[in-house]
PDB file of C-alpha atoms in Angstrom:
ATOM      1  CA  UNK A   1     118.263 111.351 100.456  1.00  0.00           C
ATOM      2  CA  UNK A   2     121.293 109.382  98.949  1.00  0.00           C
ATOM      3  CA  UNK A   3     120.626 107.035  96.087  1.00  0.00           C
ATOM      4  CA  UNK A   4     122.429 104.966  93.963  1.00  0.00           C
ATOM      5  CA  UNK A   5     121.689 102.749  91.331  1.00  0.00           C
ATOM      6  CA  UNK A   6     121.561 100.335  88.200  1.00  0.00           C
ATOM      7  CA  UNK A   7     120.114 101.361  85.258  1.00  0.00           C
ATOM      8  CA  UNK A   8     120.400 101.079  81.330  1.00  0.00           C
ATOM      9  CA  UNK A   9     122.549 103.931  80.860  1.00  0.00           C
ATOM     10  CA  UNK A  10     124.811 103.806  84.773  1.00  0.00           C
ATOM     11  CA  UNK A  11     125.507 102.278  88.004  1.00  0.00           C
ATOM     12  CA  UNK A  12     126.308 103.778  90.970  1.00  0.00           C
ATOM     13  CA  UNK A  13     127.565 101.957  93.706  1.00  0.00           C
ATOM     14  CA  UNK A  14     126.550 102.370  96.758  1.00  0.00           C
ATOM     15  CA  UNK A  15     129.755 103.418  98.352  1.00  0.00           C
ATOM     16  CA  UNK A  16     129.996 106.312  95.916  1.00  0.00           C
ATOM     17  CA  UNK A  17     125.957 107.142  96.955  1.00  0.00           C
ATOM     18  CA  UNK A  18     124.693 110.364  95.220  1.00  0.00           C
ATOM     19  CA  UNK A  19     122.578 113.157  97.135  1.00  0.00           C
ATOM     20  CA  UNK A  20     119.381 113.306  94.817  1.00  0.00           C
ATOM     21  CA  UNK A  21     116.298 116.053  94.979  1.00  0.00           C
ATOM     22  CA  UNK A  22     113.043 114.144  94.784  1.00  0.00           C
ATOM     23  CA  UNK A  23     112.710 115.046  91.336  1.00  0.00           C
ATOM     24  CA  UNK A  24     115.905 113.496  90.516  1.00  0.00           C
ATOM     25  CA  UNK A  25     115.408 110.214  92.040  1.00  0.00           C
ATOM     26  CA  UNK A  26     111.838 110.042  90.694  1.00  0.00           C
ATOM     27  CA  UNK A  27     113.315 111.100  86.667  1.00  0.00           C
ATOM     28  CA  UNK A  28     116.037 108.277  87.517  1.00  0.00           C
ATOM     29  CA  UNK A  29     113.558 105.935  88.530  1.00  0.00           C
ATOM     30  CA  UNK A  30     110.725 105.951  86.171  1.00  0.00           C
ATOM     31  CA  UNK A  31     112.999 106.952  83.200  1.00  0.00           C
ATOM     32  CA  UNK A  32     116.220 105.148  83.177  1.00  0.00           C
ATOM     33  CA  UNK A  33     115.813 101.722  85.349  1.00  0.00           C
ATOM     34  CA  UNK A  34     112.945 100.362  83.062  1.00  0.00           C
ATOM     35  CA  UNK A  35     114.667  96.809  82.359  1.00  0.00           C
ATOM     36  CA  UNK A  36     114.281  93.428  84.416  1.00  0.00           C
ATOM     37  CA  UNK A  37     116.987  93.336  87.464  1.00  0.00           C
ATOM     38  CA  UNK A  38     117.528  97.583  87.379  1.00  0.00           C
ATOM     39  CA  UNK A  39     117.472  98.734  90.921  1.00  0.00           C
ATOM     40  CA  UNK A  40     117.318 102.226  92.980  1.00  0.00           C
ATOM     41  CA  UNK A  41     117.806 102.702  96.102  1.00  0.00           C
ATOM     42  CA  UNK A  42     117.489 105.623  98.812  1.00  0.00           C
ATOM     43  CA  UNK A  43     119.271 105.994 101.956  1.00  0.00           C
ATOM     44  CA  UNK A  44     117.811 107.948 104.762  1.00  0.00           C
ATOM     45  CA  UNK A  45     119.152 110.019 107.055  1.00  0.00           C
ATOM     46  CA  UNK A  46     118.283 107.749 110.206  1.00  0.00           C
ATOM     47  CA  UNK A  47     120.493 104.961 108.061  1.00  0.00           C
ATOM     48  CA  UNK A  48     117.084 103.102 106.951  1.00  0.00           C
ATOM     49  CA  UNK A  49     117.071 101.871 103.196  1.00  0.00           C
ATOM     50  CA  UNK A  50     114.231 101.064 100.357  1.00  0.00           C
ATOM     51  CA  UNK A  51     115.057  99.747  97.634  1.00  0.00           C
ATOM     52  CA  UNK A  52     113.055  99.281  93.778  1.00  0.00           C
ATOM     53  CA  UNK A  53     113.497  96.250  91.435  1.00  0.00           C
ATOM     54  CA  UNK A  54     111.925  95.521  87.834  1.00  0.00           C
ATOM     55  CA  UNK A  55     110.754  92.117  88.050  1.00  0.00           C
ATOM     56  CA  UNK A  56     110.238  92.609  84.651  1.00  0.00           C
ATOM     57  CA  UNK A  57     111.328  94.715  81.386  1.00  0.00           C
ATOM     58  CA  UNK A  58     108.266  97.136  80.926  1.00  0.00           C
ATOM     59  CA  UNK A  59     107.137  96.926  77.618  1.00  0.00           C
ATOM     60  CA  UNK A  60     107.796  99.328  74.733  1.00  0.00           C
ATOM     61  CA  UNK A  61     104.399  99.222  73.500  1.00  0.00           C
ATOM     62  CA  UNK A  62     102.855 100.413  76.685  1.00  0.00           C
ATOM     63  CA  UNK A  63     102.217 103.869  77.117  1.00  0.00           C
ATOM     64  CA  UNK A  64     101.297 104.113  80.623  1.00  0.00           C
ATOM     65  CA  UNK A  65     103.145 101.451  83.033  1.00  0.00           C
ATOM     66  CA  UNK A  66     101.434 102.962  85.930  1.00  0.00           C
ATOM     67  CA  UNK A  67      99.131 100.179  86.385  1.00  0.00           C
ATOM     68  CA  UNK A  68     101.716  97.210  85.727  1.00  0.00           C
ATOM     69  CA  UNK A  69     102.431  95.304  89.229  1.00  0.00           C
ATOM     70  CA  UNK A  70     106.251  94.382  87.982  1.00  0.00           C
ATOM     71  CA  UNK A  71     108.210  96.735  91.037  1.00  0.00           C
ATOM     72  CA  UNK A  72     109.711  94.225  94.044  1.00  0.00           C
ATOM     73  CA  UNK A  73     109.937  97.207  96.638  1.00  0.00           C
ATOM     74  CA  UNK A  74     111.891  96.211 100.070  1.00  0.00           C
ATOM     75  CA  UNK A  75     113.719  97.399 103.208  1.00  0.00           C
ATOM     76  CA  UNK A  76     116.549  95.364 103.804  1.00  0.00           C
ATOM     77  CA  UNK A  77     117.604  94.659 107.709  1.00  0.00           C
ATOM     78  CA  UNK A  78     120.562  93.602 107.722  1.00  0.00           C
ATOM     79  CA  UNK A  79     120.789  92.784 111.754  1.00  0.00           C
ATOM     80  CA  UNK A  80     117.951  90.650 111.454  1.00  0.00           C
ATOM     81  CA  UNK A  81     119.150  89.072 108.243  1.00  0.00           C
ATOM     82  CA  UNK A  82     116.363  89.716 106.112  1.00  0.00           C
ATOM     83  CA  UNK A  83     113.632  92.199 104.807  1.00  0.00           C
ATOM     84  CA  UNK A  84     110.538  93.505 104.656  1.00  0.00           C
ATOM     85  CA  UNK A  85     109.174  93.578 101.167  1.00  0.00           C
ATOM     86  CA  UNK A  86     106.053  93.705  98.627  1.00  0.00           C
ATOM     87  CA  UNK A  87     105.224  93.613  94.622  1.00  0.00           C
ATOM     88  CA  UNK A  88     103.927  96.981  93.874  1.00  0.00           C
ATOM     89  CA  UNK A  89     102.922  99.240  90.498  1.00  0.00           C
ATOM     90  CA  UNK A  90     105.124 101.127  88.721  1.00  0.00           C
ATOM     91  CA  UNK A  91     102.651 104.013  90.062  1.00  0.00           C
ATOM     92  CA  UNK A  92     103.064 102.851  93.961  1.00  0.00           C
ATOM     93  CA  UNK A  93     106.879 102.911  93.394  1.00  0.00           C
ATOM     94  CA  UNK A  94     106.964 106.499  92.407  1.00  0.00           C
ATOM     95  CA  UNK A  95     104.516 107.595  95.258  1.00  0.00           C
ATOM     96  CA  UNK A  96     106.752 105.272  97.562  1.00  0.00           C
ATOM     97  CA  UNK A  97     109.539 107.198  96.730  1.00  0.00           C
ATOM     98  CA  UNK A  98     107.972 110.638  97.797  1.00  0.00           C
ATOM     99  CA  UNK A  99     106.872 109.229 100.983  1.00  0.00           C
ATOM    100  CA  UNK A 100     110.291 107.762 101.569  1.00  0.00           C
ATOM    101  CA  UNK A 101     111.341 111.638 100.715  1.00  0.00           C
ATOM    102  CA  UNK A 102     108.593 112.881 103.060  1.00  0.00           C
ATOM    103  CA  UNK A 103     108.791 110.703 106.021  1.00  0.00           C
ATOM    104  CA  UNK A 104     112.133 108.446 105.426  1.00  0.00           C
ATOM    105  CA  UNK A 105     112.552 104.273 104.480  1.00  0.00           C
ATOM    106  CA  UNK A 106     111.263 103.322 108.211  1.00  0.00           C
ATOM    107  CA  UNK A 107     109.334  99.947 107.158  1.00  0.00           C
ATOM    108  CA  UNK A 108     107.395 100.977 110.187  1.00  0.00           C
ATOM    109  CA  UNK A 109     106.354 103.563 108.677  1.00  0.00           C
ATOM    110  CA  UNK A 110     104.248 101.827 105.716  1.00  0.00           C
ATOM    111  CA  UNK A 111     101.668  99.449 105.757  1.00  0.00           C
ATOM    112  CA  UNK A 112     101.111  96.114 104.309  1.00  0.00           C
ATOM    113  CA  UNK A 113     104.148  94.604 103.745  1.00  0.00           C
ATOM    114  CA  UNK A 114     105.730  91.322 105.027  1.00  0.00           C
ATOM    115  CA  UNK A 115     109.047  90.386 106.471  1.00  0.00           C
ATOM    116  CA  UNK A 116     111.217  87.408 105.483  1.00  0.00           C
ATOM    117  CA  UNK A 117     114.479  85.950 106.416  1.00  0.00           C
ATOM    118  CA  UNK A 118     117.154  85.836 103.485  1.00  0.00           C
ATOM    119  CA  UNK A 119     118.059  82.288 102.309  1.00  0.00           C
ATOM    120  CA  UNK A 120     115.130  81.030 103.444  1.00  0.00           C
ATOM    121  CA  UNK A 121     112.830  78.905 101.016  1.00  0.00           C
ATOM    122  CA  UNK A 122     108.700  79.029 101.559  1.00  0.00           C
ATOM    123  CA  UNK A 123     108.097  75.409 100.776  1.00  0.00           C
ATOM    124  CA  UNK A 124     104.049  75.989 101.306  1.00  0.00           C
ATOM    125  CA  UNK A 125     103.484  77.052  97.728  1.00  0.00           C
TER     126      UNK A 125
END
């Protein structure tokens, strides 16, 4: 897998994409891209992407941020202008990344999340 990134101590960009272990992009993740708006992303081989957001700053206090639903995980589709997506645990992120690492970022390839167009404003709520 390729990654690349924004956390407190780098970016990468993601035309200068790194080739990462799974241990390396799970380190990266969980111990450097702990602040509201950090990303990671992985690249596939087949081209597919997931990508990891903090929707919030994990606390220092907390010792285990496991159980904290604060991760916005999605697969972007660019052709169809939009992405699948879902608020997950800091716990599900990690284990998404090793599937990602075991089976690629196919969306289809995970269950439960939903799909929605860029730009687009859900008035309903």
């Amino acid at each position: 897998m390729k990654a690349f990134w924004q956390d407190i101590n780098d970016v990468v960009e993601s035309n200068h994409s790194k080739k990462l272990p799974l241990i390396d992009a799970l380190n990266r993740w969980t111990d450097f891209c702990r602040v509201e708006g950090n990303f990671f992303r992985l690249i596939d081989d087949q081209g597919y992407t997931i990508q990891f957001c903090f929707e919030e700053t994990l606390p220092d206090e907390v010792e285990d941020a496991t159980y904290l639903r604060v991760v916005l995980v999605d697969f972007p589709i660019p052709e169809r202008r939009g992405c699948y997506s879902k608020l997950v645990t800091v716990g599900e992120s990690s284990a998404l990344i090793e599937k990602a690492f075991s089976v690629g970022a196919n969306p289809q390839k995970l269950d439960g999340l939903e799909f929605s167009l860029w730009g687009v404003v859900d008035d309903h709520g």
